[in-house]
PDB file of C-alpha atoms in Angstrom:
ATOM      1  CA  ASP A   1      -1.576  -0.104  19.572  1.00  0.00           C
ATOM      2  CA  ALA A   2       2.111  -0.863  19.042  1.00  0.00           C
ATOM      3  CA  GLY A   3       1.627  -1.533  15.342  1.00  0.00           C
ATOM      4  CA  VAL A   4       2.877  -4.599  13.484  1.00  0.00           C
ATOM      5  CA  ILE A   5       5.764  -6.161  15.364  1.00  0.00           C
ATOM      6  CA  GLN A   6       8.390  -8.255  13.626  1.00  0.00           C
ATOM      7  CA  SER A   7      11.298 -10.159  15.073  1.00  0.00           C
ATOM      8  CA  PRO A   8      14.179 -10.371  14.768  1.00  0.00           C
ATOM      9  CA  ARG A   9      15.098  -7.036  13.191  1.00  0.00           C
ATOM     10  CA  HIS A  10      18.296  -8.471  11.788  1.00  0.00           C
ATOM     11  CA  GLU A  11      19.336 -12.050  11.155  1.00  0.00           C
ATOM     12  CA  VAL A  12      22.642 -13.337   9.841  1.00  0.00           C
ATOM     13  CA  THR A  13      22.824 -17.038   9.252  1.00  0.00           C
ATOM     14  CA  GLU A  14      24.880 -19.565   7.401  1.00  0.00           C
ATOM     15  CA  MET A  15      23.699 -21.261   4.261  1.00  0.00           C
ATOM     16  CA  GLY A  16      21.760 -24.415   5.051  1.00  0.00           C
ATOM     17  CA  GLN A  17      20.463 -23.229   8.405  1.00  0.00           C
ATOM     18  CA  GLU A  18      16.791 -22.866   9.243  1.00  0.00           C
ATOM     19  CA  VAL A  19      15.495 -19.327   9.654  1.00  0.00           C
ATOM     20  CA  THR A  20      12.221 -18.369  11.353  1.00  0.00           C
ATOM     21  CA  LEU A  21      10.780 -14.893  11.054  1.00  0.00           C
ATOM     22  CA  ARG A  22       7.982 -13.797  13.351  1.00  0.00           C
ATOM     23  CA  CYS A  23       5.144 -11.339  13.094  1.00  0.00           C
ATOM     24  CA  LYS A  24       2.473  -9.999  15.425  1.00  0.00           C
ATOM     25  CA  PRO A  25      -0.232  -8.138  13.458  1.00  0.00           C
ATOM     26  CA  ILE A  26      -2.279  -5.221  14.726  1.00  0.00           C
ATOM     27  CA  SER A  27      -5.039  -6.443  17.015  1.00  0.00           C
ATOM     28  CA  GLY A  28      -8.362  -6.674  15.171  1.00  0.00           C
ATOM     29  CA  HIS A  29      -6.871  -6.871  11.697  1.00  0.00           C
ATOM     30  CA  ASN A  30      -8.071  -9.862   9.681  1.00  0.00           C
ATOM     31  CA  SER A  31      -5.525  -9.973   6.846  1.00  0.00           C
ATOM     32  CA  LEU A  32      -1.805 -10.637   7.142  1.00  0.00           C
ATOM     33  CA  PHE A  33       0.750 -10.402   4.371  1.00  0.00           C
ATOM     34  CA  TRP A  34       4.364 -11.508   4.023  1.00  0.00           C
ATOM     35  CA  TYR A  35       6.479  -9.582   1.510  1.00  0.00           C
ATOM     36  CA  ARG A  36      10.115  -9.850   0.458  1.00  0.00           C
ATOM     37  CA  GLN A  37      11.996  -6.796  -0.774  1.00  0.00           C
ATOM     38  CA  THR A  38      15.198  -6.739  -2.814  1.00  0.00           C
ATOM     39  CA  MET A  39      16.776  -4.058  -4.970  1.00  0.00           C
ATOM     40  CA  MET A  40      16.295  -6.133  -8.094  1.00  0.00           C
ATOM     41  CA  ARG A  41      12.696  -7.304  -7.621  1.00  0.00           C
ATOM     42  CA  GLY A  42      11.127  -4.729  -5.313  1.00  0.00           C
ATOM     43  CA  LEU A  43       8.360  -5.782  -2.923  1.00  0.00           C
ATOM     44  CA  GLU A  44       7.103  -9.268  -3.755  1.00  0.00           C
ATOM     45  CA  LEU A  45       4.008 -10.713  -2.114  1.00  0.00           C
ATOM     46  CA  LEU A  46       4.921 -14.156  -0.800  1.00  0.00           C
ATOM     47  CA  ILE A  47       1.715 -15.237   0.919  1.00  0.00           C
ATOM     48  CA  TYR A  48      -1.306 -13.734   2.591  1.00  0.00           C
ATOM     49  CA  PHE A  49      -3.802 -14.929   5.170  1.00  0.00           C
ATOM     50  CA  ASN A  50      -7.369 -13.944   5.885  1.00  0.00           C
ATOM     51  CA  ASN A  51      -8.812 -14.857   9.273  1.00  0.00           C
ATOM     52  CA  ASN A  52      -5.730 -17.039   9.855  1.00  0.00           C
ATOM     53  CA  VAL A  53      -6.331 -19.067   6.688  1.00  0.00           C
ATOM     54  CA  PRO A  54      -3.740 -18.984   3.867  1.00  0.00           C
ATOM     55  CA  ILE A  55      -5.478 -17.571   0.816  1.00  0.00           C
ATOM     56  CA  ASP A  56      -2.753 -17.279  -1.793  1.00  0.00           C
ATOM     57  CA  ASP A  57       0.770 -18.663  -1.507  1.00  0.00           C
ATOM     58  CA  SER A  58       1.594 -18.431  -5.203  1.00  0.00           C
ATOM     59  CA  GLY A  59       4.387 -15.975  -4.428  1.00  0.00           C
ATOM     60  CA  MET A  60       6.305 -18.381  -2.213  1.00  0.00           C
ATOM     61  CA  PRO A  61       9.460 -19.000  -4.236  1.00  0.00           C
ATOM     62  CA  GLU A  62       9.881 -22.695  -3.530  1.00  0.00           C
ATOM     63  CA  ASP A  63       9.257 -25.482  -1.062  1.00  0.00           C
ATOM     64  CA  ARG A  64      12.004 -24.228   1.215  1.00  0.00           C
ATOM     65  CA  PHE A  65       9.620 -21.461   2.270  1.00  0.00           C
ATOM     66  CA  SER A  66       6.642 -22.084   4.530  1.00  0.00           C
ATOM     67  CA  ALA A  67       4.330 -19.819   6.517  1.00  0.00           C
ATOM     68  CA  LYS A  68       1.865 -20.415   9.287  1.00  0.00           C
ATOM     69  CA  MET A  69      -0.676 -18.416  11.208  1.00  0.00           C
ATOM     70  CA  PRO A  70      -1.767 -20.513  14.195  1.00  0.00           C
ATOM     71  CA  ASN A  71      -3.890 -17.705  15.652  1.00  0.00           C
ATOM     72  CA  ALA A  72      -4.981 -14.136  14.963  1.00  0.00           C
ATOM     73  CA  SER A  73      -2.029 -12.609  16.780  1.00  0.00           C
ATOM     74  CA  PHE A  74       0.936 -14.527  15.419  1.00  0.00           C
ATOM     75  CA  SER A  75       2.482 -15.666  12.152  1.00  0.00           C
ATOM     76  CA  THR A  76       5.798 -17.202  11.141  1.00  0.00           C
ATOM     77  CA  LEU A  77       7.720 -17.428   7.900  1.00  0.00           C
ATOM     78  CA  LYS A  78      10.259 -20.232   7.817  1.00  0.00           C
ATOM     79  CA  ILE A  79      13.071 -20.885   5.364  1.00  0.00           C
ATOM     80  CA  GLN A  80      14.672 -24.313   5.509  1.00  0.00           C
ATOM     81  CA  PRO A  81      17.368 -24.684   4.300  1.00  0.00           C
ATOM     82  CA  SER A  82      18.365 -21.077   3.733  1.00  0.00           C
ATOM     83  CA  GLU A  83      20.454 -19.993   0.733  1.00  0.00           C
ATOM     84  CA  PRO A  84      22.424 -16.797   0.001  1.00  0.00           C
ATOM     85  CA  ARG A  85      19.839 -15.738  -2.603  1.00  0.00           C
ATOM     86  CA  ASP A  86      17.251 -15.556   0.194  1.00  0.00           C
ATOM     87  CA  SER A  87      19.043 -12.490   1.549  1.00  0.00           C
ATOM     88  CA  ALA A  88      16.483  -9.665   1.565  1.00  0.00           C
ATOM     89  CA  VAL A  89      14.268  -7.596   3.827  1.00  0.00           C
ATOM     90  CA  TYR A  90      11.139  -9.491   4.808  1.00  0.00           C
ATOM     91  CA  PHE A  91       8.119  -7.401   5.734  1.00  0.00           C
ATOM     92  CA  CYS A  92       4.955  -8.447   7.459  1.00  0.00           C
ATOM     93  CA  ALA A  93       1.855  -6.275   7.040  1.00  0.00           C
ATOM     94  CA  SER A  94      -1.690  -6.431   8.354  1.00  0.00           C
ATOM     95  CA  SER A  95      -4.942  -4.812   7.339  1.00  0.00           C
ATOM     96  CA  LEU A  96      -8.627  -4.699   8.098  1.00  0.00           C
ATOM     97  CA  ARG A  97     -10.779  -4.392   5.043  1.00  0.00           C
ATOM     98  CA  GLN A  98     -13.503  -1.793   5.543  1.00  0.00           C
ATOM     99  CA  GLY A  99     -15.375  -1.426   2.295  1.00  0.00           C
ATOM    100  CA  MET A 100     -12.867  -0.389  -0.329  1.00  0.00           C
ATOM    101  CA  ASN A 101     -10.390   0.767   2.304  1.00  0.00           C
ATOM    102  CA  THR A 102      -7.630  -1.799   2.571  1.00  0.00           C
ATOM    103  CA  GLU A 103      -4.743   0.187   4.012  1.00  0.00           C
ATOM    104  CA  ALA A 104      -1.931  -2.133   5.047  1.00  0.00           C
ATOM    105  CA  PHE A 105       0.298  -1.355   7.991  1.00  0.00           C
ATOM    106  CA  PHE A 106       3.829  -2.695   7.827  1.00  0.00           C
ATOM    107  CA  GLY A 107       6.223  -3.890  10.453  1.00  0.00           C
ATOM    108  CA  GLN A 108       9.765  -2.590  10.455  1.00  0.00           C
ATOM    109  CA  GLY A 109      10.989  -5.647   8.597  1.00  0.00           C
ATOM    110  CA  THR A 110      13.575  -8.341   9.191  1.00  0.00           C
ATOM    111  CA  ARG A 111      16.836  -7.867   7.314  1.00  0.00           C
ATOM    112  CA  LEU A 112      18.057 -11.379   6.515  1.00  0.00           C
ATOM    113  CA  THR A 113      21.596 -12.098   5.392  1.00  0.00           C
ATOM    114  CA  VAL A 114      22.535 -15.650   4.444  1.00  0.00           C
ATOM    115  CA  VAL A 115      26.277 -16.200   4.105  1.00  0.00           C
TER     116      VAL A 115
ATOM    117  CA  ARG B   1       4.766  -8.896 -17.369  1.00  0.00           C
ATOM    118  CA  LYS B   2       4.651  -7.467 -13.848  1.00  0.00           C
ATOM    119  CA  GLU B   3       1.181  -6.860 -12.433  1.00  0.00           C
ATOM    120  CA  VAL B   4       2.089  -3.297 -11.453  1.00  0.00           C
ATOM    121  CA  GLU B   5       4.741  -1.414 -13.408  1.00  0.00           C
ATOM    122  CA  GLN B   6       6.521   1.796 -12.530  1.00  0.00           C
ATOM    123  CA  ASP B   7       9.478   3.728 -13.872  1.00  0.00           C
ATOM    124  CA  PRO B   8      12.185   2.998 -11.264  1.00  0.00           C
ATOM    125  CA  GLY B   9      13.844   6.384 -11.695  1.00  0.00           C
ATOM    126  CA  PRO B  10      15.714   7.898 -10.056  1.00  0.00           C
ATOM    127  CA  PHE B  11      14.064  11.235 -10.546  1.00  0.00           C
ATOM    128  CA  ASN B  12      16.478  13.978  -9.538  1.00  0.00           C
ATOM    129  CA  VAL B  13      14.660  17.317  -9.246  1.00  0.00           C
ATOM    130  CA  PRO B  14      15.449  20.687  -7.657  1.00  0.00           C
ATOM    131  CA  GLU B  15      13.494  22.004  -4.713  1.00  0.00           C
ATOM    132  CA  GLY B  16      10.287  23.640  -5.820  1.00  0.00           C
ATOM    133  CA  ALA B  17       9.925  21.544  -8.959  1.00  0.00           C
ATOM    134  CA  THR B  18       6.810  19.655  -9.958  1.00  0.00           C
ATOM    135  CA  VAL B  19       7.305  15.950 -10.558  1.00  0.00           C
ATOM    136  CA  ALA B  20       4.936  13.281 -11.869  1.00  0.00           C
ATOM    137  CA  PHE B  21       5.054   9.526 -11.413  1.00  0.00           C
ATOM    138  CA  ASN B  22       3.139   7.051 -13.516  1.00  0.00           C
ATOM    139  CA  CYS B  23       2.050   3.504 -12.951  1.00  0.00           C
ATOM    140  CA  THR B  24       0.208   0.887 -15.005  1.00  0.00           C
ATOM    141  CA  TYR B  25      -1.522  -2.242 -13.796  1.00  0.00           C
ATOM    142  CA  SER B  26      -2.433  -5.357 -15.717  1.00  0.00           C
ATOM    143  CA  ASN B  27      -5.416  -6.803 -13.862  1.00  0.00           C
ATOM    144  CA  SER B  28      -8.634  -5.089 -14.875  1.00  0.00           C
ATOM    145  CA  ALA B  29     -10.312  -6.584 -11.782  1.00  0.00           C
ATOM    146  CA  SER B  30      -8.246  -4.323  -9.533  1.00  0.00           C
ATOM    147  CA  GLN B  31     -10.568  -2.489  -7.191  1.00  0.00           C
ATOM    148  CA  SER B  32      -8.626  -0.051  -5.040  1.00  0.00           C
ATOM    149  CA  PHE B  33      -5.500   1.954  -5.673  1.00  0.00           C
ATOM    150  CA  PHE B  34      -2.942   3.625  -3.458  1.00  0.00           C
ATOM    151  CA  TRP B  35       0.370   5.390  -3.332  1.00  0.00           C
ATOM    152  CA  TYR B  36       2.736   4.386  -0.549  1.00  0.00           C
ATOM    153  CA  ARG B  37       5.941   6.104   0.427  1.00  0.00           C
ATOM    154  CA  GLN B  38       9.051   4.295   1.621  1.00  0.00           C
ATOM    155  CA  ASP B  39      11.976   6.102   3.194  1.00  0.00           C
ATOM    156  CA  CYS B  40      15.446   4.594   3.015  1.00  0.00           C
ATOM    157  CA  ARG B  41      15.714   1.481   5.209  1.00  0.00           C
ATOM    158  CA  LYS B  42      12.184   1.975   6.534  1.00  0.00           C
ATOM    159  CA  GLU B  43       8.875   0.262   5.984  1.00  0.00           C
ATOM    160  CA  PRO B  44       6.325   1.453   3.398  1.00  0.00           C
ATOM    161  CA  LYS B  45       3.583   3.746   4.663  1.00  0.00           C
ATOM    162  CA  LEU B  46       0.349   4.857   3.038  1.00  0.00           C
ATOM    163  CA  LEU B  47       0.651   8.239   1.342  1.00  0.00           C
ATOM    164  CA  MET B  48      -2.815   8.464  -0.170  1.00  0.00           C
ATOM    165  CA  SER B  49      -5.625   6.491  -1.734  1.00  0.00           C
ATOM    166  CA  VAL B  50      -6.488   7.066  -5.388  1.00  0.00           C
ATOM    167  CA  TYR B  51     -10.081   7.621  -6.431  1.00  0.00           C
ATOM    168  CA  SER B  52     -11.628   7.561  -9.881  1.00  0.00           C
ATOM    169  CA  SER B  53     -12.522  11.227  -9.649  1.00  0.00           C
ATOM    170  CA  GLY B  54      -8.970  12.155  -8.722  1.00  0.00           C
ATOM    171  CA  ASN B  55      -8.008  13.464  -5.323  1.00  0.00           C
ATOM    172  CA  GLU B  56      -5.708  15.999  -3.810  1.00  0.00           C
ATOM    173  CA  ASP B  57      -3.937  16.221  -0.481  1.00  0.00           C
ATOM    174  CA  GLY B  58      -1.977  19.419  -0.149  1.00  0.00           C
ATOM    175  CA  ARG B  59       0.853  19.346  -2.681  1.00  0.00           C
ATOM    176  CA  PHE B  60      -0.028  15.816  -3.792  1.00  0.00           C
ATOM    177  CA  THR B  61      -2.553  14.938  -6.499  1.00  0.00           C
ATOM    178  CA  ALA B  62      -3.468  11.398  -7.519  1.00  0.00           C
ATOM    179  CA  GLN B  63      -5.341  10.367 -10.637  1.00  0.00           C
ATOM    180  CA  LEU B  64      -6.808   7.087 -11.832  1.00  0.00           C
ATOM    181  CA  ASN B  65      -7.749   6.128 -15.378  1.00  0.00           C
ATOM    182  CA  ARG B  66      -9.536   2.787 -15.229  1.00  0.00           C
ATOM    183  CA  ALA B  67      -9.953   2.527 -19.004  1.00  0.00           C
ATOM    184  CA  SER B  68      -6.197   2.799 -19.546  1.00  0.00           C
ATOM    185  CA  GLN B  69      -5.338   1.016 -16.264  1.00  0.00           C
ATOM    186  CA  TYR B  70      -3.110   3.915 -15.356  1.00  0.00           C
ATOM    187  CA  ILE B  71      -2.423   5.714 -12.071  1.00  0.00           C
ATOM    188  CA  SER B  72      -0.452   8.890 -11.526  1.00  0.00           C
ATOM    189  CA  LEU B  73       0.935  10.951  -8.674  1.00  0.00           C
ATOM    190  CA  LEU B  74       1.839  14.618  -9.002  1.00  0.00           C
ATOM    191  CA  ILE B  75       3.953  16.402  -6.417  1.00  0.00           C
ATOM    192  CA  ARG B  76       4.035  20.187  -6.605  1.00  0.00           C
ATOM    193  CA  ASP B  77       6.609  22.478  -4.989  1.00  0.00           C
ATOM    194  CA  SER B  78       8.930  19.584  -4.096  1.00  0.00           C
ATOM    195  CA  LYS B  79      10.620  19.669  -0.694  1.00  0.00           C
ATOM    196  CA  LEU B  80      13.835  17.989   0.387  1.00  0.00           C
ATOM    197  CA  SER B  81      11.708  15.882   2.728  1.00  0.00           C
ATOM    198  CA  ASP B  82       9.834  14.420  -0.254  1.00  0.00           C
ATOM    199  CA  SER B  83      12.939  12.388  -1.157  1.00  0.00           C
ATOM    200  CA  ALA B  84      11.851   8.755  -0.896  1.00  0.00           C
ATOM    201  CA  THR B  85      10.647   5.833  -2.968  1.00  0.00           C
ATOM    202  CA  TYR B  86       7.020   6.062  -4.103  1.00  0.00           C
ATOM    203  CA  LEU B  87       5.210   2.763  -4.503  1.00  0.00           C
ATOM    204  CA  CYS B  88       2.117   2.258  -6.619  1.00  0.00           C
ATOM    205  CA  VAL B  89      -0.269  -0.300  -5.115  1.00  0.00           C
ATOM    206  CA  VAL B  90      -3.371  -2.040  -6.414  1.00  0.00           C
ATOM    207  CA  SER B  91      -5.808  -4.060  -4.370  1.00  0.00           C
ATOM    208  CA  LEU B  92      -7.741  -7.058  -5.594  1.00  0.00           C
ATOM    209  CA  PHE B  93     -10.692  -8.580  -3.802  1.00  0.00           C
ATOM    210  CA  PRO B  94     -10.521 -12.234  -4.810  1.00  0.00           C
ATOM    211  CA  GLY B  95     -13.587 -13.135  -2.812  1.00  0.00           C
ATOM    212  CA  GLY B  96     -15.293 -12.664   0.512  1.00  0.00           C
ATOM    213  CA  ALA B  97     -13.536 -10.309   2.844  1.00  0.00           C
ATOM    214  CA  THR B  98     -10.067 -10.969   1.491  1.00  0.00           C
ATOM    215  CA  ASN B  99      -7.914  -8.378  -0.176  1.00  0.00           C
ATOM    216  CA  LYS B 100      -4.652  -8.849  -2.043  1.00  0.00           C
ATOM    217  CA  LEU B 101      -2.244  -5.929  -2.223  1.00  0.00           C
ATOM    218  CA  ILE B 102       0.201  -5.855  -5.134  1.00  0.00           C
ATOM    219  CA  PHE B 103       3.065  -3.368  -5.071  1.00  0.00           C
ATOM    220  CA  GLY B 104       4.997  -1.862  -7.926  1.00  0.00           C
ATOM    221  CA  THR B 105       8.782  -1.809  -7.654  1.00  0.00           C
ATOM    222  CA  GLY B 106       8.736   1.873  -6.741  1.00  0.00           C
ATOM    223  CA  THR B 107      10.070   5.123  -8.156  1.00  0.00           C
ATOM    224  CA  LEU B 108      12.977   6.795  -6.380  1.00  0.00           C
ATOM    225  CA  LEU B 109      12.724  10.562  -5.972  1.00  0.00           C
ATOM    226  CA  ALA B 110      15.704  12.658  -4.934  1.00  0.00           C
ATOM    227  CA  VAL B 111      14.986  16.346  -4.354  1.00  0.00           C
ATOM    228  CA  GLN B 112      18.140  18.441  -4.588  1.00  0.00           C
ATOM    229  CA  PRO B 113      18.751  21.717  -2.689  1.00  0.00           C
TER     230      PRO B 113
END
């Protein structure tokens, strides 16, 4: 398996523009997570899905952020309109819960810069 | 209060030293515990799971104290290649087959030659 695949790897955009981040989880995994990482706040859980259904989006900072998972092999995180404070590395991770084992596998991340 | 708290460091230690990281978590319903490692500009990767009885993997030893809601990681005989950020992770099972992974902010370790 190729692992969790995220695109793009890097994104530079102007304030006010729409940004869409994409994620392909590992085949067979039933949970998908979106995290944001900054120096100040570390890794923050934004939203997670189980079997394509959003379970907890309490970490989504505000209405400008939205996430979808239309099928088991694809998810998007959208920011509209983007702001400079959204600049961060956004990670997608997937896991398959087997008993107490819930190891999450991460993609390489999307480094977003909003200018 | 953050759900998972760690000392951010950095911990600067010489090669061969023993170093210990600590972590506390606030949700007593937390079910599983892990240490992840993150290299600079890379994604986090699982280092080891943490069991109630304590567990060891080579130079690494992890301990869990459920009563105190405390997790630790001990690294013996530090190598230069151990330099990374170590992330404490707790897993909650809110219901059904779902699991929610909460990460601490990480502790930066720099092993000096």
